[in-house]
Amino acid sequence: MESLVVDLSQYLPILIFLVIALALSAAFVFLPMGVARLTGTHKPDAEKLSEYECGFPAFEDPRSQFDVRFYLVAILFIVFDLEAAFLFPWAVSLDMTGWPGWITMMVFLFELAIGLAYAWKKGALEWE
Amino acid sequence: MIQTLAFYIFASLVIASAVMVIMSRNPVHSVLWLIVAFFNAAGLMVLVGAEFIAMLLVIVYVGAVAVLFLFVVMMLDIDFAELRAGFVKNFPLGLAIALVLLAEMVMGLGAYKAGGMQLGTPDGTAAAAVGASNIKAIGALLYSKYLFLFESAGIILLVAMIGAIVLTHRQRGDTRGQVISRQVARRPEEATVNTQPEVGKGVQL
Amino acid sequence: MEFQASLALVAPELVLSLSGLALLLAAAWGGDKASRLISILAVAALVGAGFLAAPALCNGASGPDTLAFGGQVKVDAFAAFAKLLIYLAAAASLIVAPAFFERVKAMRAEYPVLVLFAAMGMGIMVSAADLVTLYIGLELNSLAAYVLAAFLRTDERSAEAGLKYFVLGALASGFLLYGMSLTYGFAGTTSFAGIHAALAGDMSKGALFGLVFVLSGLAFKISAAPFHMWTPDVYEGAPTPVTTFFASAPKVAAMALTMRVVVDAFGAQVQAWQQIVMIVALVSIVVGALGAIGQDNIKRLMAYSSINNVGFILIGLAAATQQGASAMLVYLAIYVAMTIGGFVAILMLKDANGEPVEQIAQIAGLSSHRKVLAVCLAMIMFSLAGIPPLFGFWGKFLVFQAAVQAGMVPLAAIGIAASVIGAFYYLKVVKVMYFDEPANVAVGKSDWAHQALLAICAIFISPLGYLLTGWLGGMADKAAAALYFVG
């Protein structure tokens, strides 16, 4: 553990930011509700509680089934997202790994570039 | 003090959002709660000093895996009312499993309290470089000592990609791809036609 | 310099990955029309990798010179033996594929590429000297295998096989990872040699749990009972060339990996794993033998037969001696030949329209119209049952001999008794082929590549195979000596 250098105090601003953001957004949501409850009349009935919609009442689930093509896009996205994630430690540690480290990453990128070329040629990136 | 406080906030939020994942009626909401859980888990990771893991959680899990989950949920078109209908029937089984898990936790806690867990001492082959930050230490190992395994992992990613394409991609005739050579070869003469229509007549294209 | 030596040691993997990448591009640009050419090139790549791997076996390489990348990879004679078997099996499953897939217009150029990457993963598995290497190799192989199982994506059974294999395989990977993290926690290192040193002496309960979980995960991969449930469904559902692949190459890889893990990493805790391996071996033999009796699909029958054979191979591991390891390797080599021969014979069972015939009832009276095929299939069945004078007997004999010499007479006795039960269902197939009223279903013509492969396998498992015992045994001894090398 002692070899790890993590200065948690660096994260203090973001923690404070998170706390304040949480408090503010909660206030914006609940304050009007509370004020309305205190100042107005509160007589809910079935008609009032139903969702307001103009025109027809909803007659089917608004969620429609997605095409399976989205799945392919998502998988390709994950693969390249992971590739990008590996770039961060590589970039900051280059002074320690030197040329071998640089070549390592280039080989890795080459492997996935071949994958990209394959996906492209196969038309997996085309939509309509 | 702040660390303890932050830990309890993140931990309780993780648990609360995990509960919401299984309790919410809409599967899309479940995925959204899962994202909240991932974010808070990332916070916990920062607290234990694993900054890179925390960032990975946000980039990979929130950014990509959760999106994949969302797509899959949208793709499956599950009737959740029907799924939930089996709840009462399966409740005793679920309760039994929950009890077993609880017993395991209590036993694990007891074993931990009893002491005597002789963990191994790291042999130092994968020790982090002294003075380097978390992410730098990972990079220093991954791209030198573990480079063969790293490249093999690249091949695994490639196989995942091939697999996804082999299993789901269908050749369709209606895609309108860009043909650059045709675009470049296009001349003004072919693109525009000058006509002088007579009054009261249309233009034949 | 050390880095170049490492690269030279993993040359077979480099050849496989580079040719895999090149063939992937060829697959993209050449399209499915080029699949036959790509298959041929993939077989050539496997042959090339085999030639690069072979010297380590011939020299009986062992010791520190075989360690690559700081001890993560160990390319000794043992790894080379397993690799050669794997490459042979992978090449066979490439050769049988085009004729099968082209009939349903599903031969796609990705098939050889995926097999190549799977073979590369298995090569990494068998040369693992570190838990991380083990896992990377295993996943590379498994991921390609999941895709291959579902390769006929319009066929419901194939898709089901892929899904089942994937879900259960992911579960097994979880087991394995859990065990590996426990082992790492209690040993403080992921390298096999380090684990061996750290756990020498008294083994803690935690490390024991790690060992149990690791063995469970590996038992799934070799489809040993009680982790065999997926096997019949996947073998039945997957396209037959893919089943040929599953039943041969990954089994060799996972078995070799299991040997490596228990000898290299847990070699100081023989008593701990010996019991587990003994139980798993006996249960596999019994489950394989009993489960096969009620089957009417010949692919399912072969699945149970493979579970049964894994049990016999594990008896050699239970002996925990160098002789046992050598016997296992000989058995594995013979098993690969029998399995490939068996599945090629199944591939050749086609009706008049070329549809595959898989029901045992449909091959009734096969001897009347496909004499040679019936003889070959009968030989393979007898050999799988371990009936002398066929070569399958030799593997069983060596394994039992090793067990007896390690003082495990009861284990050997139970194994021999169970193999008599097992003989029943093999003989049932032979009886159906020779003595039942001809059904005249399996009358279709077969591909010449299938015939050639079947002929090679049949000659190997015939009594002529005994001519090879000296050579095969010598190679297996070298490999086993490298596995048990202490330096």
Short mmCIF file of N, CA and C in Angstrom, two decimals, chain A residues 100 110-115 117-119 121-122, chain C residues 18 21-22 24-25 27-29 31-32 108 110:
data_model
loop_
_atom_site.label_atom_id
_atom_site.label_comp_id
_atom_site.label_asym_id
_atom_site.label_seq_id
_atom_site.Cartn_x
_atom_site.Cartn_y
_atom_site.Cartn_z
N PRO A 100 10.02 0.19 -26.09
CA PRO A 100 9.27 -1.07 -26.10
C PRO A 100 7.80 -0.86 -25.76
N PHE A 110 -2.65 -1.83 -33.90
CA PHE A 110 -2.65 -2.46 -35.21
C PHE A 110 -3.66 -3.62 -35.25
N GLU A 111 -3.65 -4.43 -34.19
CA GLU A 111 -4.60 -5.55 -34.12
C GLU A 111 -6.03 -5.04 -34.26
N LEU A 112 -6.34 -3.99 -33.50
CA LEU A 112 -7.72 -3.51 -33.54
C LEU A 112 -8.00 -2.72 -34.82
N ALA A 113 -6.95 -2.16 -35.40
CA ALA A 113 -7.16 -1.47 -36.68
C ALA A 113 -7.54 -2.47 -37.75
N ILE A 114 -6.94 -3.66 -37.69
CA ILE A 114 -7.33 -4.71 -38.63
C ILE A 114 -8.79 -5.09 -38.40
N GLY A 115 -9.16 -5.16 -37.12
CA GLY A 115 -10.57 -5.42 -36.80
C GLY A 115 -11.47 -4.35 -37.38
N ALA A 117 -10.85 -2.44 -39.97
CA ALA A 117 -10.89 -2.58 -41.43
C ALA A 117 -11.85 -3.70 -41.82
N TYR A 118 -11.80 -4.79 -41.06
CA TYR A 118 -12.69 -5.92 -41.32
C TYR A 118 -14.14 -5.50 -41.17
N ALA A 119 -14.43 -4.82 -40.04
CA ALA A 119 -15.82 -4.40 -39.79
C ALA A 119 -16.30 -3.45 -40.88
N LYS A 121 -15.16 -3.14 -44.01
CA LYS A 121 -15.34 -3.81 -45.31
C LYS A 121 -16.59 -4.67 -45.32
N LYS A 122 -16.87 -5.29 -44.16
CA LYS A 122 -18.04 -6.15 -44.06
C LYS A 122 -19.34 -5.36 -44.09
N LEU C 18 -0.40 -13.77 -36.55
CA LEU C 18 -0.17 -12.98 -37.75
C LEU C 18 -0.97 -13.54 -38.93
N LEU C 21 -4.58 -12.66 -38.49
CA LEU C 21 -4.89 -11.28 -38.86
C LEU C 21 -4.93 -11.12 -40.38
N ALA C 22 -3.93 -11.73 -41.05
CA ALA C 22 -3.88 -11.61 -42.51
C ALA C 22 -5.10 -12.27 -43.14
N LEU C 24 -7.94 -12.72 -41.78
CA LEU C 24 -9.16 -11.95 -41.48
C LEU C 24 -9.38 -10.90 -42.56
N LEU C 25 -8.29 -10.24 -42.94
CA LEU C 25 -8.42 -9.24 -44.01
C LEU C 25 -8.80 -9.93 -45.32
N ALA C 27 -10.51 -12.56 -45.54
CA ALA C 27 -11.92 -12.92 -45.42
C ALA C 27 -12.81 -11.73 -45.72
N ALA C 28 -12.37 -10.55 -45.28
CA ALA C 28 -13.19 -9.36 -45.52
C ALA C 28 -13.23 -9.02 -47.00
N TRP C 29 -12.06 -9.07 -47.66
CA TRP C 29 -12.03 -8.65 -49.06
C TRP C 29 -12.41 -9.77 -50.02
N GLY C 31 -14.36 -12.31 -49.32
CA GLY C 31 -15.73 -12.75 -49.14
C GLY C 31 -15.81 -14.25 -48.93
N ASP C 32 -17.04 -14.76 -48.86
CA ASP C 32 -17.22 -16.17 -48.54
C ASP C 32 -16.79 -17.09 -49.68
N ARG C 108 -18.45 -19.80 -44.28
CA ARG C 108 -18.05 -18.40 -44.24
C ARG C 108 -16.57 -18.33 -43.93
N GLU C 110 -14.92 -16.61 -42.04
CA GLU C 110 -14.47 -16.37 -40.67
C GLU C 110 -14.19 -17.66 -39.93
#
